[in-house]
Amino acid sequence: MKKLLIYYPESCLSPKGGPAGYLYNLKNGLEKIGGFDNGSFQISFYGQFPTGLENNAGLKKRIPKRILEIRRALNDAVFVNKSFPVDDSMHEYDMIHFHSTEKMYLCRNFLKDYQGKVLLTSHAPCGIYKERIDKLNPFDYKLLKKKIDRLEELDRYAFERADYIIFPCEEAEEPYFNTWKRYASLRVASKYRYMTTGIMPCTAKVPRSQIRQKYGIPEDAFLISYAGRHNEIKGYGDLKKIGEKMLADKDVYFLIAGVEGPIYRLKNDRWIEVGWTNDPHSLIAASDVFVLPNHETYFDLVLLEVISLGIPMVLSETGGNKYFKRYQSDGFLFYRTVEEAVLKLKTMKAKTPRERAALGADVKRIFDQDFTVETFAENYIKTIGKIAND
C-alpha cells in the first residue's frame, strides 16, 4: 500500500485561514469518512518541522515593533541560504504533499535524492515572496532590496520541483498571473490538478436579534457585513467607498469585524467596527448580505463560511470568487466597479426579507452539496489516488 505524507504538523492545525485551516478541515473530513487508511494509500501528517520566533506569539508581544521589523528584514535578506536538516525517514513515503513554497524550499537538500512524487499546494494569494516583501517596513526593504528580492527563488524552486501542483480551481491562479511576472513561463499545465476546498459548517452563537440590539441596529434595517483584514488587497478601501454611497440611505448599516489598519474606519455612526472577535459568524448571520471586495483572491475560506451560514453575497469578480459564477445563483451578485457593487447592494436591499431568506437558503444548499468536509476529503482521496497511479 502506498503512503502519503502531508508535510505539516497535526498539532498546529486550527480552524483559521492558510494551510493550518485547510488541513484542519481536511483532517475532519478524513476522520468522518475513514479516509486516513482508505484501501489505496495511507495518509500521515509530518511530526514537527523546525519553528522559530515567528511562531512564538507571546515572545513577539514583548519585543518592540521596530526591532521585529528589522529582524524580519534581516531574516528575509539571508533566507535563501537557509535549509532544514535532511530527514531520511521521509524516504519511506511514496508521495509528499507540501503546503508552503517556503517549507518545500527549506527541504531542497532532502528533495535532491527523493524518488517519490512531490505535491505542492500554495495557500498564498500570490507568490509567497511578494507576501513576505509586503510585510516589510519600506525603509528596510529599500536598504536590503537586492538581497530580499532573491526570495523569488522560494517560489521558483517549489513550482519547478513539484511533480504535481494542486489548486482549488483554475480561477485561483489569476492572482499569480497578475502579480508574478515569471509565473506564466514557469507554469507547466500537465502538472496541475484542481480540487475545491471544504470546511466545517459555521453556526451563530448569538441570535440575530441579540446582535442587532447589542450594536443599536434596528431589526428592520438593511445590514451589510464584512469580516477580514483592513487593507487594499482585501478591498477594504473599496468597501469604504461603497459605504459612503450606501449610507446615504438612513436605514443602511455596516457591521465590520477585523483589526483596523493599515486602513481605518469610515466616520459614520452606522459604520460599526467590532475589531477582532472570536465569533465573527454571529455578526455575519445577523446581516442581510455580506460583501467580499477582494482585489486579488485565491479561494477565500470566508466565502465558504458565509454561505454555510446561509447569507447571500455581493462579491468582486476576481480570482477564486469567479468559480461561484457557475452556480448561476442570485445569492451571488458579482461586481467589477464600486458603482456596480452599490447597484448590486441596492438590488439586494430592494428584495423582501422572505426573498433574501430564499437566496440564503440557495447558497446554503450549494454549500451542503459541494463544500462540506466530507466532500472535500472524498475529492482529496480521488485526486491523490489518480496521482498515485499516474
CSV table of N, CA, C and O in Angstrom, one decimal, residues 262-323:
chain,number,residue,atom,x,y,z
A,262,PRO,N,-3.9,48.6,7.9
A,262,PRO,CA,-3.4,50.0,7.7
A,262,PRO,C,-4.5,51.0,7.3
A,262,PRO,O,-4.3,52.2,7.3
A,263,ILE,N,-5.7,50.5,6.9
A,263,ILE,CA,-6.8,51.3,6.5
A,263,ILE,C,-7.8,51.4,7.7
A,263,ILE,O,-8.1,50.3,8.3
A,264,TYR,N,-8.4,52.5,8.0
A,264,TYR,CA,-9.2,52.7,9.1
A,264,TYR,C,-10.6,53.0,8.7
A,264,TYR,O,-10.9,53.4,7.6
A,265,ARG,N,-11.5,53.0,9.7
A,265,ARG,CA,-13.0,53.0,9.5
A,265,ARG,C,-13.5,54.3,8.8
A,265,ARG,O,-12.8,55.3,8.8
A,266,LEU,N,-14.7,54.1,8.3
A,266,LEU,CA,-15.4,55.3,7.8
A,266,LEU,C,-16.1,56.0,9.0
A,266,LEU,O,-16.6,55.3,9.9
A,267,LYS,N,-16.0,57.3,9.0
A,267,LYS,CA,-16.5,58.1,10.1
A,267,LYS,C,-18.0,58.2,9.9
A,267,LYS,O,-18.5,59.2,9.3
A,268,ASN,N,-18.8,57.3,10.5
A,268,ASN,CA,-20.3,57.4,10.4
A,268,ASN,C,-20.8,56.5,11.5
A,268,ASN,O,-20.3,55.4,11.7
A,269,ASP,N,-21.8,56.9,12.2
A,269,ASP,CA,-22.4,56.2,13.3
A,269,ASP,C,-23.0,54.9,12.9
A,269,ASP,O,-23.1,54.0,13.7
A,270,ARG,N,-23.3,54.8,11.6
A,270,ARG,CA,-23.9,53.5,11.1
A,270,ARG,C,-22.9,52.6,10.5
A,270,ARG,O,-23.2,51.6,9.9
A,271,TRP,N,-21.6,53.0,10.6
A,271,TRP,CA,-20.5,52.1,10.2
A,271,TRP,C,-19.9,51.6,11.5
A,271,TRP,O,-19.2,52.3,12.2
A,272,ILE,N,-20.1,50.4,11.9
A,272,ILE,CA,-19.8,49.8,13.2
A,272,ILE,C,-18.6,48.9,13.1
A,272,ILE,O,-18.7,47.8,12.4
A,273,GLU,N,-17.5,49.2,13.7
A,273,GLU,CA,-16.3,48.4,13.7
A,273,GLU,C,-16.3,47.6,15.1
A,273,GLU,O,-16.3,48.2,16.1
A,274,VAL,N,-16.3,46.3,15.0
A,274,VAL,CA,-16.2,45.5,16.2
A,274,VAL,C,-14.8,45.1,16.6
A,274,VAL,O,-14.5,44.9,17.7
A,275,GLY,N,-13.9,45.2,15.6
A,275,GLY,CA,-12.5,44.8,15.9
A,275,GLY,C,-12.3,43.3,15.8
A,275,GLY,O,-13.1,42.6,15.2
A,276,TRP,N,-11.2,42.8,16.4
A,276,TRP,CA,-11.0,41.4,16.4
A,276,TRP,C,-12.1,40.7,17.3
A,276,TRP,O,-12.4,41.2,18.3
A,277,THR,N,-12.6,39.6,16.8
A,277,THR,CA,-13.6,38.8,17.5
A,277,THR,C,-13.4,37.3,17.3
A,277,THR,O,-13.0,36.9,16.2
A,278,ASN,N,-13.7,36.5,18.3
A,278,ASN,CA,-13.6,35.1,18.1
A,278,ASN,C,-15.0,34.5,17.7
A,278,ASN,O,-15.2,33.3,17.6
A,279,ASP,N,-15.9,35.4,17.4
A,279,ASP,CA,-17.2,35.0,17.0
A,279,ASP,C,-17.7,35.9,15.8
A,279,ASP,O,-18.8,36.5,15.9
A,280,PRO,N,-17.0,35.9,14.7
A,280,PRO,CA,-17.5,36.6,13.5
A,280,PRO,C,-18.8,36.1,12.9
A,280,PRO,O,-19.5,36.8,12.3
A,281,HIS,N,-19.0,34.8,13.1
A,281,HIS,CA,-20.2,34.1,12.5
A,281,HIS,C,-21.5,34.7,13.0
A,281,HIS,O,-22.5,34.8,12.2
A,282,SER,N,-21.6,35.0,14.3
A,282,SER,CA,-22.8,35.6,14.8
A,282,SER,C,-23.1,37.0,14.1
A,282,SER,O,-24.2,37.4,13.9
A,283,LEU,N,-22.0,37.7,13.9
A,283,LEU,CA,-22.1,39.1,13.3
A,283,LEU,C,-22.6,38.9,11.8
A,283,LEU,O,-23.5,39.6,11.4
A,284,ILE,N,-22.0,38.0,11.1
A,284,ILE,CA,-22.4,37.7,9.7
A,284,ILE,C,-23.8,37.2,9.6
A,284,ILE,O,-24.6,37.7,8.8
A,285,ALA,N,-24.2,36.3,10.5
A,285,ALA,CA,-25.5,35.7,10.5
A,285,ALA,C,-26.6,36.8,10.8
A,285,ALA,O,-27.8,36.6,10.5
A,286,ALA,N,-26.2,37.8,11.5
A,286,ALA,CA,-27.2,38.9,11.8
A,286,ALA,C,-27.4,39.9,10.7
A,286,ALA,O,-28.3,40.7,10.7
A,287,SER,N,-26.6,39.7,9.6
A,287,SER,CA,-26.7,40.7,8.5
A,287,SER,C,-27.7,40.1,7.4
A,287,SER,O,-28.0,39.0,7.3
A,288,ASP,N,-28.0,41.0,6.4
A,288,ASP,CA,-28.8,40.7,5.3
A,288,ASP,C,-28.0,40.3,4.1
A,288,ASP,O,-28.4,39.5,3.2
A,289,VAL,N,-26.7,40.8,4.0
A,289,VAL,CA,-25.8,40.5,2.9
A,289,VAL,C,-24.4,40.7,3.4
A,289,VAL,O,-24.1,41.5,4.2
A,290,PHE,N,-23.5,39.9,2.8
A,290,PHE,CA,-22.1,40.0,3.1
A,290,PHE,C,-21.4,40.5,1.9
A,290,PHE,O,-21.7,40.1,0.7
A,291,VAL,N,-20.4,41.5,2.0
A,291,VAL,CA,-19.6,42.0,0.9
A,291,VAL,C,-18.2,41.4,1.0
A,291,VAL,O,-17.6,41.4,2.0
A,292,LEU,N,-17.8,40.8,-0.2
A,292,LEU,CA,-16.4,40.3,-0.3
A,292,LEU,C,-15.7,41.0,-1.4
A,292,LEU,O,-15.9,40.7,-2.6
A,293,PRO,N,-15.0,42.1,-1.0
A,293,PRO,CA,-14.5,43.0,-2.0
A,293,PRO,C,-13.0,42.8,-2.5
A,293,PRO,O,-12.4,43.8,-3.0
A,294,ASN,N,-12.5,41.6,-2.4
A,294,ASN,CA,-11.1,41.4,-2.7
A,294,ASN,C,-10.6,42.0,-4.0
A,294,ASN,O,-11.4,41.9,-5.0
A,295,HIS,N,-9.4,42.5,-4.0
A,295,HIS,CA,-8.8,42.9,-5.3
A,295,HIS,C,-8.2,41.7,-6.0
A,295,HIS,O,-8.4,41.5,-7.2
A,296,GLU,N,-7.4,40.9,-5.2
A,296,GLU,CA,-6.9,39.7,-5.7
A,296,GLU,C,-7.3,38.6,-4.7
A,296,GLU,O,-7.2,38.8,-3.5
A,297,THR,N,-7.7,37.5,-5.2
A,297,THR,CA,-8.1,36.4,-4.2
A,297,THR,C,-7.8,35.0,-4.8
A,297,THR,O,-7.9,34.8,-6.0
A,298,TYR,N,-7.4,34.2,-3.9
A,298,TYR,CA,-7.1,32.8,-4.2
A,298,TYR,C,-8.4,32.0,-4.2
A,298,TYR,O,-9.0,31.8,-5.2
A,299,PHE,N,-8.8,31.5,-3.0
A,299,PHE,CA,-10.0,30.8,-2.8
A,299,PHE,C,-10.4,31.1,-1.4
A,299,PHE,O,-10.0,30.3,-0.5
A,300,ASP,N,-11.1,32.2,-1.1
A,300,ASP,CA,-11.3,32.7,0.2
A,300,ASP,C,-12.2,31.9,1.0
A,300,ASP,O,-13.4,31.7,0.7
A,301,LEU,N,-11.6,31.3,2.2
A,301,LEU,CA,-12.4,30.5,3.0
A,301,LEU,C,-13.6,31.2,3.6
A,301,LEU,O,-14.6,30.6,4.0
A,302,VAL,N,-13.5,32.6,3.8
A,302,VAL,CA,-14.6,33.3,4.4
A,302,VAL,C,-15.8,33.2,3.5
A,302,VAL,O,-17.0,33.2,4.0
A,303,LEU,N,-15.6,33.0,2.2
A,303,LEU,CA,-16.8,32.8,1.3
A,303,LEU,C,-17.5,31.6,1.7
A,303,LEU,O,-18.8,31.6,1.8
A,304,LEU,N,-16.8,30.5,1.9
A,304,LEU,CA,-17.5,29.2,2.3
A,304,LEU,C,-18.1,29.4,3.7
A,304,LEU,O,-19.2,28.8,3.9
A,305,GLU,N,-17.5,30.1,4.6
A,305,GLU,CA,-18.1,30.3,5.9
A,305,GLU,C,-19.4,31.1,5.8
A,305,GLU,O,-20.4,30.7,6.5
A,306,VAL,N,-19.5,32.1,4.9
A,306,VAL,CA,-20.7,32.9,4.8
A,306,VAL,C,-21.8,32.1,4.2
A,306,VAL,O,-22.9,32.1,4.7
A,307,ILE,N,-21.5,31.3,3.1
A,307,ILE,CA,-22.6,30.5,2.5
A,307,ILE,C,-23.0,29.4,3.4
A,307,ILE,O,-24.2,28.9,3.4
A,308,SER,N,-22.1,28.9,4.3
A,308,SER,CA,-22.6,27.8,5.2
A,308,SER,C,-23.5,28.4,6.3
A,308,SER,O,-24.3,27.7,6.8
A,309,LEU,N,-23.5,29.7,6.5
A,309,LEU,CA,-24.4,30.4,7.4
A,309,LEU,C,-25.7,30.8,6.7
A,309,LEU,O,-26.7,31.3,7.3
A,310,GLY,N,-25.8,30.6,5.3
A,310,GLY,CA,-27.0,30.9,4.6
A,310,GLY,C,-27.2,32.4,4.4
A,310,GLY,O,-28.3,32.9,4.4
A,311,ILE,N,-26.1,33.1,4.1
A,311,ILE,CA,-26.2,34.6,3.9
A,311,ILE,C,-25.8,34.9,2.4
A,311,ILE,O,-24.7,34.4,2.0
A,312,PRO,N,-26.6,35.6,1.7
A,312,PRO,CA,-26.2,35.9,0.3
A,312,PRO,C,-25.1,36.9,0.3
A,312,PRO,O,-24.8,37.5,1.3
A,313,MET,N,-24.4,37.0,-0.9
A,313,MET,CA,-23.2,37.8,-1.0
A,313,MET,C,-23.2,38.7,-2.2
A,313,MET,O,-23.7,38.4,-3.3
A,314,VAL,N,-22.5,39.9,-2.0
A,314,VAL,CA,-22.1,40.7,-3.2
A,314,VAL,C,-20.6,40.6,-3.2
A,314,VAL,O,-19.9,41.0,-2.2
A,315,LEU,N,-20.0,40.2,-4.3
A,315,LEU,CA,-18.6,39.9,-4.3
A,315,LEU,C,-17.9,40.3,-5.6
A,315,LEU,O,-18.5,40.4,-6.6
A,316,SER,N,-16.6,40.7,-5.4
A,316,SER,CA,-15.8,41.1,-6.6
A,316,SER,C,-15.6,40.0,-7.6
A,316,SER,O,-15.4,38.8,-7.2
A,317,GLU,N,-15.6,40.3,-8.8
A,317,GLU,CA,-15.5,39.3,-9.9
A,317,GLU,C,-14.0,39.2,-10.1
A,317,GLU,O,-13.4,39.7,-11.1
A,318,THR,N,-13.3,38.4,-9.3
A,318,THR,CA,-11.9,38.2,-9.4
A,318,THR,C,-11.5,36.9,-8.8
A,318,THR,O,-12.1,36.3,-7.9
A,319,GLY,N,-10.4,36.3,-9.3
A,319,GLY,CA,-9.8,35.1,-8.8
A,319,GLY,C,-10.7,34.0,-8.5
A,319,GLY,O,-11.7,33.7,-9.3
A,320,GLY,N,-10.6,33.4,-7.3
A,320,GLY,CA,-11.4,32.2,-6.9
A,320,GLY,C,-12.9,32.6,-6.8
A,320,GLY,O,-13.7,31.7,-6.8
A,321,ASN,N,-13.2,33.9,-6.6
A,321,ASN,CA,-14.6,34.2,-6.5
A,321,ASN,C,-15.3,33.8,-7.7
A,321,ASN,O,-16.5,33.4,-7.7
A,322,LYS,N,-14.7,33.9,-8.9
A,322,LYS,CA,-15.3,33.7,-10.2
A,322,LYS,C,-15.8,32.2,-10.3
A,322,LYS,O,-16.7,31.9,-11.0
A,323,TYR,N,-15.2,31.3,-9.5
A,323,TYR,CA,-15.6,29.9,-9.5
A,323,TYR,C,-17.1,29.8,-9.3
A,323,TYR,O,-17.8,28.9,-9.8
